[in-house]
Every structure is written in C-alpha cells, then in structure tokens.
Amino acid sequence: MKWRGYRSFPVFNYNRLHHQRRFHFATFLRKIQPAEARASLGSNGGKSQDNSFLVPGATAATILMLGALHIRRLYDDKKNEEARSKGVELEFHPDVKAKFLRLLPLRSISRFWGSLTSMELPLWLRPHVYRAWARAFHSNLEEAQLPLEEYASLRDFFVRKLKEGSRPIDADPYCLVSPVDGTVLRFGELRGPGEMIEQVKGFSYSASSLLGANSHLPMTAAGDANEESSPEGNTVRVATQNSWWRISLASPKVRDTGSSCPLKGLFYCVIYLKPGDYHQIHSPVDWNILVRRHFTGHLFPMNERATRTIRNLYVENERVVLEGNWQEGYLAMAAIGATNIGSIELFIEPTLKTNNPQKKLLHSDPADERLYGTGVLLKKGDEVAAFNMGSTVVLVFQAPVVDKSEFRFCINKGDRIRVGEALGRWSY
C-alpha cells in the first residue's frame, strides 16, 4: 500500500490579510486624490507614510463631529427663534440632561477633541474641511490672514489671526470696546447685596464667586442694598472707601479715586462666542493686569440651553480670570471654558496649561493664582488670549456714574458685536 503524503490545510494569516486591506484602502485613497496632493504626500518621507492610515479615521471623525454640531445648532436656533418671535424670555428650569452631563467625562472628552483637532490634515484636504466648517457655523474666511492651506490643523484654523484692519478699534478715549466677536447675553450695573450677575431669568450668581474670594472687587455701599436692580439699568451707586483701600494695597499704581475721580459704578457684560466666531480675546481698554487666577472645574456646554438648565454654570466651569485696573478703576475679565474648549491660551503667560488631567475634581481647591508684580500693561485692542473653539467672556468693571460723565451701554441684549466695537461710552 502506497502511503500518500499528508496535505496540510491552509493557515489563515490575519496579519497578511489586514496588511492587504490597508494596502488596498491606501491605493483607493491615492486614486481619488489630486495629483498635487499625491506629490505633497510623497514628499513628506517615510514618516508621513507610516502615519497615512491614521489620517482617514481622524478626518471622518472630524466630519461627523461637524455634522452633529451643525444639526444641533440648527435645532437650537429654531427653538430660540420661535421663543423670541413670541416675545417669551426663557427662564431657568433644570432638567434631566443637566444631571446626566455631570456623569459624563467631559474633561477627558475635551482633551480627546483637542488632540483630534491638533492632528495635521493633508494639504489637499484642508480647504475642504475649513470651508465645510465655515458653511456650518457662518465663519468669514475672507478675513483669514493666511491661505487656508497654511493652517495645518483645525486647532490652528480655530485660533487664526485676521487680516490687518479687519477689526478696527474705536479710538474714543471715553469708550470701552468689546474684547471678542460674539453675542451680547447680559449686561447691566451690579448693585445691592452680593453683587449678583444674572445667568438667565430666574437665576443669578455672585460676581465674587466668579472672580474668586481673593478678588479686589469693589463692594457696594450700604445705601444701595435697598435699591431695585435692573439688568440694563444705569443708576448711581457709591463705592466704599474700604474697597479702594483693598485695591490700593494690591498695587501702588492705583490712585486715590475718591479725591481725583468722580464716583464710580460697577458694571458687567456677558458675551457668548459661537463655534464659528473669531476666537481670540483682545484688551477692551488700556489697563494694567495685576493678577491671574486659574479655576479648575467642569467643562459643561455654554450654549443657551445649558444656561437655562445648569445652576452656577459660569462658576462651576473651568475659567481664567485676569484682574487689574484702568483709568476709571477696577477691571476684571473672565474667560470661561466649555465642552471641547478646555484649552484657554493666555498670550501674556504661554506656560499656563488648562484642562489638566486630575484624579478628582474638587471645587474646594483654591484657585491657582499668579501675581504679575508691577503688572502687565496692555493697550486697547492688544491680543490677550484665545479659545480653541467658542465660549464666553465676562467683563466686570468700574465706570463713572455722576452727572454728565455717566457711563451708558450702547448695546442691546442679543446684539452681535465684534472686537473693537463700543460696549459703552461716557464723557467728562
């Protein structure tokens, strides 16, 4: 009997098949790419080839994120427009979503989104992604300082600079200008006990909780405690001598306003930046920054729905507060982070890092505070900071309120405003 040799069964080689699939997918991409795109990819060397398979996944995730954000924005805009057309001012009303958001790892999600948007996009794909973003969120690409191909990543595109002259700064010395492009949410004068800032109709938070317990926020006079507060009102209030004594201790450059300046009122303005807005923050006046405080916190969304459903939204979110003085007294500016916008870049302190990983988030932890010594002098319109997407800026400042020098806002709630345009004026 003749023995026949054993015929081995074929062995399934998963690694080889996976490699072939990757090869065919890469070949397909090369076929659909323009010739100049293939040339640019080929000139990057072996390192680019090793990372070429990561690009499609990041690009697909980016496109899906843009689509989801756009659909949600359209839905929210429609609901808000219907409410405004009926003359209804939406009130504070907590819901289940607000409680659910507290269970989500929003800080980790924001760090992942930051890593995703920092990935370098192929040269041929950049204009298409940025134009898609501009169509979805109404960005003006004509104002971009550089050609779209020169923004290597979405993050670079988000914090892009504008062409010279795109944001003229109001030169009136008796004028405070907007530090950002955005929508005016709230403004008014802070009076009465606690100096409360209205988050939405039916809920407010104190200015001191936003700026920090160690802030040099001027206190209202006792006589103002019984006065009614109006969000857009401009009535006379008196700053106590104790508040100015506290500020004088903070910096020898602050002058004794009680003898050389008219009486001051304390005002605030809240401006919301949409994802499609210009994301850099500029100086609203000539001022001297004395202190920087960084508050770790949550990264809840900062949209209109969130302001109506999350208590102390501005106080609970991570934020960077700059505090100092200007020609009319006290001035503070708070840049508040949000979901996917955990990174707040401070140009006057590039080493500051926000949204750092933490084992446990405790609001009882003190703010990270840095004193700038004699201060950092900025001119009106100077670049101060930048968001990686859009969020909210809150200004708290003193201004004259006596006789002809009374400060008056020249904006309305819901107005669209741009960097350099006047928020309010006064005269001497």
mmCIF file of N, CA and C in Angstrom, residues 174-250:
data_model
loop_
_atom_site.group_PDB
_atom_site.id
_atom_site.type_symbol
_atom_site.label_atom_id
_atom_site.label_comp_id
_atom_site.label_asym_id
_atom_site.label_seq_id
_atom_site.Cartn_x
_atom_site.Cartn_y
_atom_site.Cartn_z
ATOM 1 N N TYR A 174 -12.937 107.737 25.797
ATOM 2 C CA TYR A 174 -14.016 107.540 26.762
ATOM 3 C C TYR A 174 -14.964 106.446 26.267
ATOM 4 N N CYS A 175 -14.376 105.335 25.883
ATOM 5 C CA CYS A 175 -15.139 104.235 25.303
ATOM 6 C C CYS A 175 -14.500 102.919 25.720
ATOM 7 N N LEU A 176 -15.317 101.948 26.112
ATOM 8 C CA LEU A 176 -14.867 100.597 26.416
ATOM 9 C C LEU A 176 -15.365 99.691 25.296
ATOM 10 N N VAL A 177 -14.455 98.924 24.668
ATOM 11 C CA VAL A 177 -14.803 98.160 23.473
ATOM 12 C C VAL A 177 -14.960 96.677 23.789
ATOM 13 N N SER A 178 -15.561 95.980 22.869
ATOM 14 C CA SER A 178 -15.750 94.536 23.025
ATOM 15 C C SER A 178 -14.421 93.815 22.862
ATOM 16 N N PRO A 179 -14.108 92.885 23.758
ATOM 17 C CA PRO A 179 -12.858 92.130 23.634
ATOM 18 C C PRO A 179 -12.957 90.958 22.668
ATOM 19 N N VAL A 180 -14.164 90.599 22.220
ATOM 20 C CA VAL A 180 -14.359 89.410 21.391
ATOM 21 C C VAL A 180 -15.449 89.660 20.357
ATOM 22 N N ASP A 181 -15.500 88.764 19.371
ATOM 23 C CA ASP A 181 -16.664 88.663 18.499
ATOM 24 C C ASP A 181 -17.671 87.748 19.181
ATOM 25 N N GLY A 182 -18.923 88.150 19.234
ATOM 26 C CA GLY A 182 -19.897 87.277 19.887
ATOM 27 C C GLY A 182 -21.266 87.910 19.981
ATOM 28 N N THR A 183 -22.091 87.314 20.830
ATOM 29 C CA THR A 183 -23.466 87.758 21.059
ATOM 30 C C THR A 183 -23.599 88.264 22.492
ATOM 31 N N VAL A 184 -24.162 89.432 22.663
ATOM 32 C CA VAL A 184 -24.353 90.006 23.990
ATOM 33 C C VAL A 184 -25.495 89.262 24.686
ATOM 34 N N LEU A 185 -25.165 88.592 25.778
ATOM 35 C CA LEU A 185 -26.185 87.843 26.528
ATOM 36 C C LEU A 185 -26.821 88.686 27.625
ATOM 37 N N ARG A 186 -25.971 89.307 28.459
ATOM 38 C CA ARG A 186 -26.462 90.091 29.596
ATOM 39 C C ARG A 186 -25.527 91.267 29.820
ATOM 40 N N PHE A 187 -26.074 92.349 30.362
ATOM 41 C CA PHE A 187 -25.242 93.466 30.802
ATOM 42 C C PHE A 187 -26.055 94.307 31.766
ATOM 43 N N GLY A 188 -25.365 95.117 32.519
ATOM 44 C CA GLY A 188 -26.051 95.973 33.472
ATOM 45 C C GLY A 188 -25.131 96.467 34.556
ATOM 46 N N GLU A 189 -25.735 96.991 35.616
ATOM 47 C CA GLU A 189 -24.986 97.513 36.749
ATOM 48 C C GLU A 189 -25.154 96.578 37.941
ATOM 49 N N LEU A 190 -24.065 96.355 38.652
ATOM 50 C CA LEU A 190 -24.091 95.497 39.840
ATOM 51 C C LEU A 190 -24.402 96.355 41.055
ATOM 52 N N ARG A 191 -25.537 96.079 41.693
ATOM 53 C CA ARG A 191 -25.952 96.842 42.871
ATOM 54 C C ARG A 191 -26.588 95.907 43.867
ATOM 55 N N GLY A 192 -26.668 96.350 45.088
ATOM 56 C CA GLY A 192 -27.327 95.564 46.115
ATOM 57 C C GLY A 192 -26.399 94.521 46.710
ATOM 58 N N PRO A 193 -26.876 93.817 47.728
ATOM 59 C CA PRO A 193 -26.033 92.838 48.419
ATOM 60 C C PRO A 193 -25.655 91.674 47.510
ATOM 61 N N GLY A 194 -24.401 91.284 47.585
ATOM 62 C CA GLY A 194 -23.940 90.127 46.835
ATOM 63 C C GLY A 194 -23.480 90.426 45.428
ATOM 64 N N GLU A 195 -23.860 91.578 44.873
ATOM 65 C CA GLU A 195 -23.465 91.971 43.520
ATOM 66 C C GLU A 195 -23.691 90.817 42.552
ATOM 67 N N MET A 196 -24.952 90.526 42.283
ATOM 68 C CA MET A 196 -25.343 89.351 41.519
ATOM 69 C C MET A 196 -25.368 89.635 40.018
ATOM 70 N N ILE A 197 -24.841 88.669 39.251
ATOM 71 C CA ILE A 197 -24.886 88.702 37.793
ATOM 72 C C ILE A 197 -25.964 87.715 37.340
ATOM 73 N N GLU A 198 -26.856 88.165 36.490
ATOM 74 C CA GLU A 198 -27.949 87.308 36.044
ATOM 75 C C GLU A 198 -27.454 86.301 35.008
ATOM 76 N N GLN A 199 -27.589 85.024 35.306
ATOM 77 C CA GLN A 199 -27.234 83.979 34.346
ATOM 78 C C GLN A 199 -28.346 83.822 33.315
ATOM 79 N N VAL A 200 -29.567 83.772 33.796
ATOM 80 C CA VAL A 200 -30.760 83.705 32.968
ATOM 81 C C VAL A 200 -31.909 84.156 33.863
ATOM 82 N N LYS A 201 -33.030 84.487 33.270
ATOM 83 C CA LYS A 201 -34.163 84.942 34.064
ATOM 84 C C LYS A 201 -34.538 83.886 35.104
ATOM 85 N N GLY A 202 -34.474 84.283 36.366
ATOM 86 C CA GLY A 202 -34.824 83.367 37.445
ATOM 87 C C GLY A 202 -33.642 82.787 38.184
ATOM 88 N N PHE A 203 -32.414 83.085 37.733
ATOM 89 C CA PHE A 203 -31.242 82.570 38.452
ATOM 90 C C PHE A 203 -30.052 83.502 38.232
ATOM 91 N N SER A 204 -29.330 83.796 39.325
ATOM 92 C CA SER A 204 -28.156 84.669 39.281
ATOM 93 C C SER A 204 -27.038 84.064 40.109
ATOM 94 N N TYR A 205 -25.829 84.553 39.900
ATOM 95 C CA TYR A 205 -24.659 84.138 40.660
ATOM 96 C C TYR A 205 -23.884 85.390 41.062
ATOM 97 N N SER A 206 -23.099 85.295 42.116
ATOM 98 C CA SER A 206 -22.390 86.474 42.610
ATOM 99 C C SER A 206 -21.113 86.708 41.813
ATOM 100 N N ALA A 207 -20.766 87.961 41.652
ATOM 101 C CA ALA A 207 -19.542 88.320 40.936
ATOM 102 C C ALA A 207 -18.309 87.809 41.663
ATOM 103 N N SER A 208 -18.350 87.814 42.994
ATOM 104 C CA SER A 208 -17.196 87.355 43.767
ATOM 105 C C SER A 208 -16.966 85.857 43.589
ATOM 106 N N SER A 209 -18.039 85.069 43.423
ATOM 107 C CA SER A 209 -17.862 83.635 43.197
ATOM 108 C C SER A 209 -17.261 83.370 41.824
ATOM 109 N N LEU A 210 -17.533 84.232 40.870
ATOM 110 C CA LEU A 210 -16.948 84.090 39.537
ATOM 111 C C LEU A 210 -15.478 84.482 39.526
ATOM 112 N N LEU A 211 -15.156 85.592 40.180
ATOM 113 C CA LEU A 211 -13.803 86.140 40.117
ATOM 114 C C LEU A 211 -12.875 85.581 41.182
ATOM 115 N N GLY A 212 -13.426 84.991 42.247
ATOM 116 C CA GLY A 212 -12.612 84.420 43.306
ATOM 117 C C GLY A 212 -12.763 85.169 44.613
ATOM 118 N N ALA A 213 -12.625 84.434 45.716
ATOM 119 C CA ALA A 213 -12.778 85.032 47.045
ATOM 120 C C ALA A 213 -11.704 86.066 47.329
ATOM 121 N N ASN A 214 -10.537 85.955 46.678
ATOM 122 C CA ASN A 214 -9.442 86.899 46.914
ATOM 123 C C ASN A 214 -9.459 88.079 45.956
ATOM 124 N N SER A 215 -10.513 88.210 45.178
ATOM 125 C CA SER A 215 -10.558 89.303 44.205
ATOM 126 C C SER A 215 -10.659 90.645 44.913
ATOM 127 N N HIS A 216 -10.236 91.683 44.228
ATOM 128 C CA HIS A 216 -10.301 93.050 44.764
ATOM 129 C C HIS A 216 -11.556 93.762 44.252
ATOM 130 N N LEU A 217 -12.623 92.999 44.120
ATOM 131 C CA LEU A 217 -13.881 93.531 43.630
ATOM 132 C C LEU A 217 -14.405 94.607 44.574
ATOM 133 N N PRO A 218 -14.651 95.826 44.086
ATOM 134 C CA PRO A 218 -15.182 96.881 44.957
ATOM 135 C C PRO A 218 -16.557 96.505 45.490
ATOM 136 N N MET A 219 -16.788 96.790 46.773
ATOM 137 C CA MET A 219 -18.063 96.460 47.412
ATOM 138 C C MET A 219 -19.064 97.584 47.209
ATOM 139 N N THR A 220 -20.341 97.209 47.116
ATOM 140 C CA THR A 220 -21.381 98.216 47.003
ATOM 141 C C THR A 220 -21.578 98.915 48.338
ATOM 142 N N ALA A 221 -22.021 100.134 48.285
ATOM 143 C CA ALA A 221 -22.289 100.889 49.504
ATOM 144 C C ALA A 221 -23.536 100.354 50.176
ATOM 145 N N ALA A 222 -23.621 100.553 51.477
ATOM 146 C CA ALA A 222 -24.765 100.035 52.230
ATOM 147 C C ALA A 222 -26.066 100.650 51.762
ATOM 148 N N GLY A 223 -26.019 101.891 51.280
ATOM 149 C CA GLY A 223 -27.228 102.565 50.854
ATOM 150 C C GLY A 223 -27.855 101.985 49.611
ATOM 151 N N ASP A 224 -27.069 101.156 48.861
ATOM 152 C CA ASP A 224 -27.594 100.586 47.629
ATOM 153 C C ASP A 224 -28.343 99.298 47.863
ATOM 154 N N ALA A 225 -28.301 98.774 49.062
ATOM 155 C CA ALA A 225 -28.860 97.447 49.312
ATOM 156 C C ALA A 225 -30.359 97.410 49.109
ATOM 157 N N ASN A 226 -31.045 98.560 49.333
ATOM 158 C CA ASN A 226 -32.498 98.563 49.241
ATOM 159 C C ASN A 226 -33.011 98.980 47.871
ATOM 160 N N GLU A 227 -32.085 99.298 46.941
ATOM 161 C CA GLU A 227 -32.497 99.732 45.619
ATOM 162 C C GLU A 227 -32.815 98.531 44.753
ATOM 163 N N GLU A 228 -33.753 98.724 43.806
ATOM 164 C CA GLU A 228 -34.078 97.651 42.890
ATOM 165 C C GLU A 228 -32.990 97.534 41.840
ATOM 166 N N SER A 229 -32.761 96.295 41.385
ATOM 167 C CA SER A 229 -31.719 96.043 40.395
ATOM 168 C C SER A 229 -32.340 95.824 39.038
ATOM 169 N N SER A 230 -31.804 96.507 38.022
ATOM 170 C CA SER A 230 -32.273 96.355 36.648
ATOM 171 C C SER A 230 -31.121 95.870 35.795
ATOM 172 N N PRO A 231 -31.305 94.797 34.998
ATOM 173 C CA PRO A 231 -30.209 94.251 34.211
ATOM 174 C C PRO A 231 -29.604 95.257 33.260
ATOM 175 N N GLU A 232 -30.412 96.130 32.681
ATOM 176 C CA GLU A 232 -29.875 97.112 31.740
ATOM 177 C C GLU A 232 -29.910 98.530 32.313
ATOM 178 N N GLY A 233 -30.076 98.651 33.621
ATOM 179 C CA GLY A 233 -30.189 99.963 34.228
ATOM 180 C C GLY A 233 -28.851 100.651 34.359
ATOM 181 N N ASN A 234 -28.872 101.968 34.432
ATOM 182 C CA ASN A 234 -27.672 102.757 34.647
ATOM 183 C C ASN A 234 -27.968 103.774 35.739
ATOM 184 N N THR A 235 -27.934 103.369 37.018
ATOM 185 C CA THR A 235 -28.251 104.258 38.113
ATOM 186 C C THR A 235 -27.026 104.484 38.960
ATOM 187 N N VAL A 236 -27.104 105.521 39.792
ATOM 188 C CA VAL A 236 -25.945 105.945 40.563
ATOM 189 C C VAL A 236 -25.714 105.026 41.748
ATOM 190 N N ARG A 237 -24.463 104.671 41.961
ATOM 191 C CA ARG A 237 -24.079 103.914 43.142
ATOM 192 C C ARG A 237 -22.762 104.470 43.652
ATOM 193 N N VAL A 238 -22.427 104.207 44.901
ATOM 194 C CA VAL A 238 -21.236 104.747 45.521
ATOM 195 C C VAL A 238 -20.328 103.615 45.945
ATOM 196 N N ALA A 239 -19.046 103.678 45.585
ATOM 197 C CA ALA A 239 -18.072 102.671 46.024
ATOM 198 C C ALA A 239 -17.549 103.084 47.389
ATOM 199 N N THR A 240 -17.437 102.126 48.277
ATOM 200 C CA THR A 240 -16.975 102.441 49.621
ATOM 201 C C THR A 240 -15.483 102.691 49.644
ATOM 202 N N GLN A 241 -15.048 103.437 50.666
ATOM 203 C CA GLN A 241 -13.629 103.712 50.817
ATOM 204 C C GLN A 241 -12.870 102.431 51.119
ATOM 205 N N ASN A 242 -13.515 101.468 51.788
ATOM 206 C CA ASN A 242 -12.827 100.216 52.118
ATOM 207 C C ASN A 242 -12.426 99.458 50.870
ATOM 208 N N SER A 243 -13.298 99.469 49.833
ATOM 209 C CA SER A 243 -12.974 98.732 48.623
ATOM 210 C C SER A 243 -11.749 99.325 47.954
ATOM 211 N N TRP A 244 -11.658 100.660 47.945
ATOM 212 C CA TRP A 244 -10.498 101.289 47.302
ATOM 213 C C TRP A 244 -9.246 101.100 48.134
ATOM 214 N N TRP A 245 -9.400 100.976 49.456
ATOM 215 C CA TRP A 245 -8.241 100.687 50.298
ATOM 216 C C TRP A 245 -7.681 99.310 49.969
ATOM 217 N N ARG A 246 -8.581 98.344 49.709
ATOM 218 C CA ARG A 246 -8.131 96.994 49.340
ATOM 219 C C ARG A 246 -7.368 97.021 48.026
ATOM 220 N N ILE A 247 -7.872 97.768 47.032
ATOM 221 C CA ILE A 247 -7.192 97.821 45.750
ATOM 222 C C ILE A 247 -5.867 98.564 45.864
ATOM 223 N N SER A 248 -5.820 99.595 46.681
ATOM 224 C CA SER A 248 -4.580 100.337 46.860
ATOM 225 C C SER A 248 -3.501 99.448 47.445
ATOM 226 N N LEU A 249 -3.867 98.524 48.327
ATOM 227 C CA LEU A 249 -2.889 97.590 48.866
ATOM 228 C C LEU A 249 -2.390 96.628 47.797
ATOM 229 N N ALA A 250 -3.253 96.324 46.821
ATOM 230 C CA ALA A 250 -2.870 95.362 45.789
ATOM 231 C C ALA A 250 -1.836 95.952 44.843
#
